[in-house]
Amino acid sequence: MADQLTHVDPEAFKADVLSKYPAKLAKKRAKQFVVNKVESGDQVPEILANTRTTPGILTMRGCSYAGCKGVVLGPTRDILQITHGPIGCGFYSWLTRRNQTRPETLADTNFMPYAMSTDLQEDEIIFGGEKKLKAAIDEAIEMFHPRAIGIFSTCPVGLIGDDVHAVAREMEAKYPDVNIFGFSCEGYKGVSQSAGHHVANNKVFTDVVGLDDTAKEGKFRFNILGEYNIGGDAFEIERIAEACGLTLHSTFSGNSTYDEFTTAHTADLNTVMCHRSINYLAEMMEKKFGIPWFKVNFVGAEATAKSLRKIAAFFGDSDLISKTEAFVEVEMEKVAKVRDAIKARCEGKTVALFVGGSRAHHYQELFAEIGMKTVAAGYEFAHRDDYEGRKVLPDIIVDADSRNIEELSVEKDATRYNPRKSEAELEKMKAEGFALSDYEGMMPEMTEKALIIDDLNHYELEKLLEVYKPDIICAGIKEKYVVQKQGIPMKQLHSYDYMGPFAGFEGAINFYREIDRLVHSSVFALAKAPWESSPELTASYGWTD
Ligand code: CFM
């Protein structure tokens, strides 16, 4: 593999960045700051991840509540979601990520246009907020008649000791037709939003999935886990699935409904898009219901084609396989026209991606398709397995912060456990190199000497811009203006700024065009501060002693 950038020595860059830290911090950051090296068997260096951010550092991370309410449950339109906490938590987790939904008819339930919160005030912080929560549930049921209500805990709820689960039980007894469940996703739990994903997975698994055994019609029924319909991504994936002859049973949780969750266990395959946020649910559904899972990626045209082929191969039906091939061929032709023209202009340009827990990996595919090189990448909150692959799972040390999040012990369902493939079929698939329950991680797919930085902070980002001078940065809103002020284009990969979809084939075309536009825009050259082009005025005081 060729070196990434000849003008930068990544080891020297790392040493320089770390030299400004106090010794103890430098020692810790050194383990989260890795120069890539891929050896045989996809062995990569070990990275320290999913560990506490040192206080004082301007981290890119969010909180556990954000991971639970904002990320995993937020995109579901007909589970009424009540934020139990101060109003800001509810407001800022409400659609800022641009997760979309499309009810089938205007009469269908859709709570997404609402931000519901108990709006805790000083009184409740002192005397307790359970009464207000019960009143909120009464009010919500009277006004909206929901079939399910989720209660999401914010930091103060944990601090004052409100028991959202007891409230949920009590209110469920009062309203037996409504499924009411609480999430212990207080913002401070764990070290990042990753803890909130786990809390969300557990509750959805115990209180929602499997409640109804009605299966959707269709021969090849599968679920997508970890696709949240940012900028309409799920709509494009739904289009693709249908065109191939697949039945997408439920998506967790982009463009989803409560019914799709309760019946999800009737599908025959779970595909996992964002491994970080939802691998728990995939594993638990496999253990309880016998549903196999594998990792897919619908970001990037080639990756989409590969994922579709794998799904078709899993079902092993020759009509499905040929229909998929025919569809991929037509779509790839459309993609190639746009891609080739843009590749000619973008080839060799560089990008650095610092996003959440999966996109920093997935989007490298799209950049590679237009010839752009990823010189540095990192996650905000992913774990070692997302970096190095699931093969390191047995070696991950479980610290107190992770132990704080419940690990459910799951048994086979007495009546509904149904392994979708026989032992012999599984053996055959394995022999043919068909990987199940696997994710190889980001680092094995990155080039030699690329920089991998976990939980990047603002100081390090500024250094990276200065030394690496990438042609574009992909990150989030907290980074956007720091980057743009340096005259470097910046694309938000959380909310996609104002556009989308970027998934699937049409999404790939949208993305190539957007990146082409950004890296060739002349406006960023005008972002320099005035004192950089004209000399700074200097003066001295006019008195003498
Ligand atoms: Fe998964 Fe996500 Fe991501 Fe994520 Fe997120 Fe997101 Fe993300 Mo923002 S679930 S880990 S917690 S792909 S909200 S849709 S963009 S940080 S990389």
PDB file of N, CA and C and ligand atoms in Angstrom, residues 67 71 97 193 197 226 228 230 274 276-277 355-360 380-381 493-495, ligand 1:
ATOM      1  N   GLY A  67     -27.918   9.491  22.557  1.00  0.00           N
ATOM      2  CA  GLY A  67     -27.782   8.208  21.868  1.00  0.00           C
ATOM      3  C   GLY A  67     -29.047   7.380  21.930  1.00  0.00           C
ATOM      4  N   VAL A  71     -31.027   9.306  18.866  1.00  0.00           N
ATOM      5  CA  VAL A  71     -30.520   8.452  17.795  1.00  0.00           C
ATOM      6  C   VAL A  71     -31.387   7.226  17.529  1.00  0.00           C
ATOM      7  N   ARG A  97     -31.036  16.244  13.649  1.00  0.00           N
ATOM      8  CA  ARG A  97     -30.269  15.296  12.844  1.00  0.00           C
ATOM      9  C   ARG A  97     -30.912  15.062  11.478  1.00  0.00           C
ATOM     10  N   GLN A 193     -22.553   8.977  23.868  1.00  0.00           N
ATOM     11  CA  GLN A 193     -23.879   8.526  23.426  1.00  0.00           C
ATOM     12  C   GLN A 193     -23.935   7.016  23.192  1.00  0.00           C
ATOM     13  N   HIS A 197     -27.150   4.105  23.201  1.00  0.00           N
ATOM     14  CA  HIS A 197     -27.544   3.123  22.186  1.00  0.00           C
ATOM     15  C   HIS A 197     -27.859   1.793  22.863  1.00  0.00           C
ATOM     16  N   GLY A 226     -29.939  -0.140  12.304  1.00  0.00           N
ATOM     17  CA  GLY A 226     -28.916   0.909  12.288  1.00  0.00           C
ATOM     18  C   GLY A 226     -28.947   1.764  11.037  1.00  0.00           C
ATOM     19  N   TYR A 228     -31.038   5.270   9.966  1.00  0.00           N
ATOM     20  CA  TYR A 228     -31.904   6.218  10.669  1.00  0.00           C
ATOM     21  C   TYR A 228     -32.564   7.272   9.777  1.00  0.00           C
ATOM     22  N   ILE A 230     -31.494   9.619   7.767  1.00  0.00           N
ATOM     23  CA  ILE A 230     -31.004  10.997   7.731  1.00  0.00           C
ATOM     24  C   ILE A 230     -31.111  11.475   6.277  1.00  0.00           C
ATOM     25  N   CYS A 274     -25.390   0.365  10.786  1.00  0.00           N
ATOM     26  CA  CYS A 274     -24.502   1.006  11.759  1.00  0.00           C
ATOM     27  C   CYS A 274     -24.238   0.002  12.884  1.00  0.00           C
ATOM     28  N   ARG A 276     -22.160   0.120  15.344  1.00  0.00           N
ATOM     29  CA  ARG A 276     -21.976   0.652  16.691  1.00  0.00           C
ATOM     30  C   ARG A 276     -23.280   0.802  17.458  1.00  0.00           C
ATOM     31  N   SER A 277     -24.280   1.357  16.808  1.00  0.00           N
ATOM     32  CA  SER A 277     -25.466   1.742  17.569  1.00  0.00           C
ATOM     33  C   SER A 277     -26.424   0.590  17.818  1.00  0.00           C
ATOM     34  N   VAL A 355     -16.452  11.371  12.508  1.00  0.00           N
ATOM     35  CA  VAL A 355     -17.900  11.286  12.707  1.00  0.00           C
ATOM     36  C   VAL A 355     -18.220  10.100  13.607  1.00  0.00           C
ATOM     37  N   GLY A 356     -19.173  10.305  14.487  1.00  0.00           N
ATOM     38  CA  GLY A 356     -19.817   9.298  15.310  1.00  0.00           C
ATOM     39  C   GLY A 356     -19.168   7.950  15.508  1.00  0.00           C
ATOM     40  N   GLY A 357     -19.863   6.915  15.015  1.00  0.00           N
ATOM     41  CA  GLY A 357     -19.392   5.565  15.292  1.00  0.00           C
ATOM     42  C   GLY A 357     -19.446   4.650  14.088  1.00  0.00           C
ATOM     43  N   SER A 358     -19.821   5.172  12.903  1.00  0.00           N
ATOM     44  CA  SER A 358     -19.766   4.318  11.714  1.00  0.00           C
ATOM     45  C   SER A 358     -19.534   5.098  10.435  1.00  0.00           C
ATOM     46  N   ARG A 359     -19.961   6.326  10.387  1.00  0.00           N
ATOM     47  CA  ARG A 359     -19.874   7.060   9.112  1.00  0.00           C
ATOM     48  C   ARG A 359     -18.451   7.386   8.700  1.00  0.00           C
ATOM     49  N   ALA A 360     -17.556   7.548   9.660  1.00  0.00           N
ATOM     50  CA  ALA A 360     -16.159   7.836   9.309  1.00  0.00           C
ATOM     51  C   ALA A 360     -15.591   6.682   8.492  1.00  0.00           C
ATOM     52  N   GLU A 380     -16.119   9.380  17.137  1.00  0.00           N
ATOM     53  CA  GLU A 380     -16.293  10.100  18.400  1.00  0.00           C
ATOM     54  C   GLU A 380     -16.391   9.126  19.568  1.00  0.00           C
ATOM     55  N   PHE A 381     -17.110   8.022  19.328  1.00  0.00           N
ATOM     56  CA  PHE A 381     -17.483   7.185  20.480  1.00  0.00           C
ATOM     57  C   PHE A 381     -17.495   5.698  20.168  1.00  0.00           C
ATOM     58  N   LEU A 493     -21.553  15.284   8.133  1.00  0.00           N
ATOM     59  CA  LEU A 493     -22.032  13.941   7.819  1.00  0.00           C
ATOM     60  C   LEU A 493     -23.044  13.418   8.834  1.00  0.00           C
ATOM     61  N   HIS A 494     -23.383  14.228   9.809  1.00  0.00           N
ATOM     62  CA  HIS A 494     -24.462  13.821  10.718  1.00  0.00           C
ATOM     63  C   HIS A 494     -25.790  14.207  10.074  1.00  0.00           C
ATOM     64  N   SER A 495     -25.967  15.496   9.824  1.00  0.00           N
ATOM     65  CA  SER A 495     -27.251  15.994   9.307  1.00  0.00           C
ATOM     66  C   SER A 495     -27.223  16.168   7.796  1.00  0.00           C
TER      67      SER A 495
HETATM   68 FE1  CFM B   1     -24.589   5.059  13.876  1.00  0.00          FE
HETATM   69 FE2  CFM B   1     -25.809   7.093  13.090  1.00  0.00          FE
HETATM   70 FE3  CFM B   1     -23.182   6.948  13.304  1.00  0.00          FE
HETATM   71 FE4  CFM B   1     -24.674   6.917  15.530  1.00  0.00          FE
HETATM   72 FE5  CFM B   1     -24.766   9.586  15.712  1.00  0.00          FE
HETATM   73 FE6  CFM B   1     -25.910   9.776  13.289  1.00  0.00          FE
HETATM   74 FE7  CFM B   1     -23.282   9.561  13.542  1.00  0.00          FE
HETATM   75 MO1  CFM B   1     -24.528  11.736  14.292  1.00  0.00          MO
HETATM   76  S1  CFM B   1     -26.335   5.954  14.816  1.00  0.00           S
HETATM   77  S2  CFM B   1     -22.921   5.823  15.040  1.00  0.00           S
HETATM   78  S3  CFM B   1     -24.952   8.190  17.320  1.00  0.00           S
HETATM   79  S4  CFM B   1     -24.430   6.051  11.910  1.00  0.00           S
HETATM   80  S5  CFM B   1     -26.423  10.765  15.086  1.00  0.00           S
HETATM   81  S6  CFM B   1     -27.222   8.460  12.188  1.00  0.00           S
HETATM   82  S7  CFM B   1     -24.403  10.776  12.235  1.00  0.00           S
HETATM   83  S8  CFM B   1     -22.929  10.538  15.396  1.00  0.00           S
HETATM   84  S9  CFM B   1     -21.699   8.261  12.621  1.00  0.00           S
END
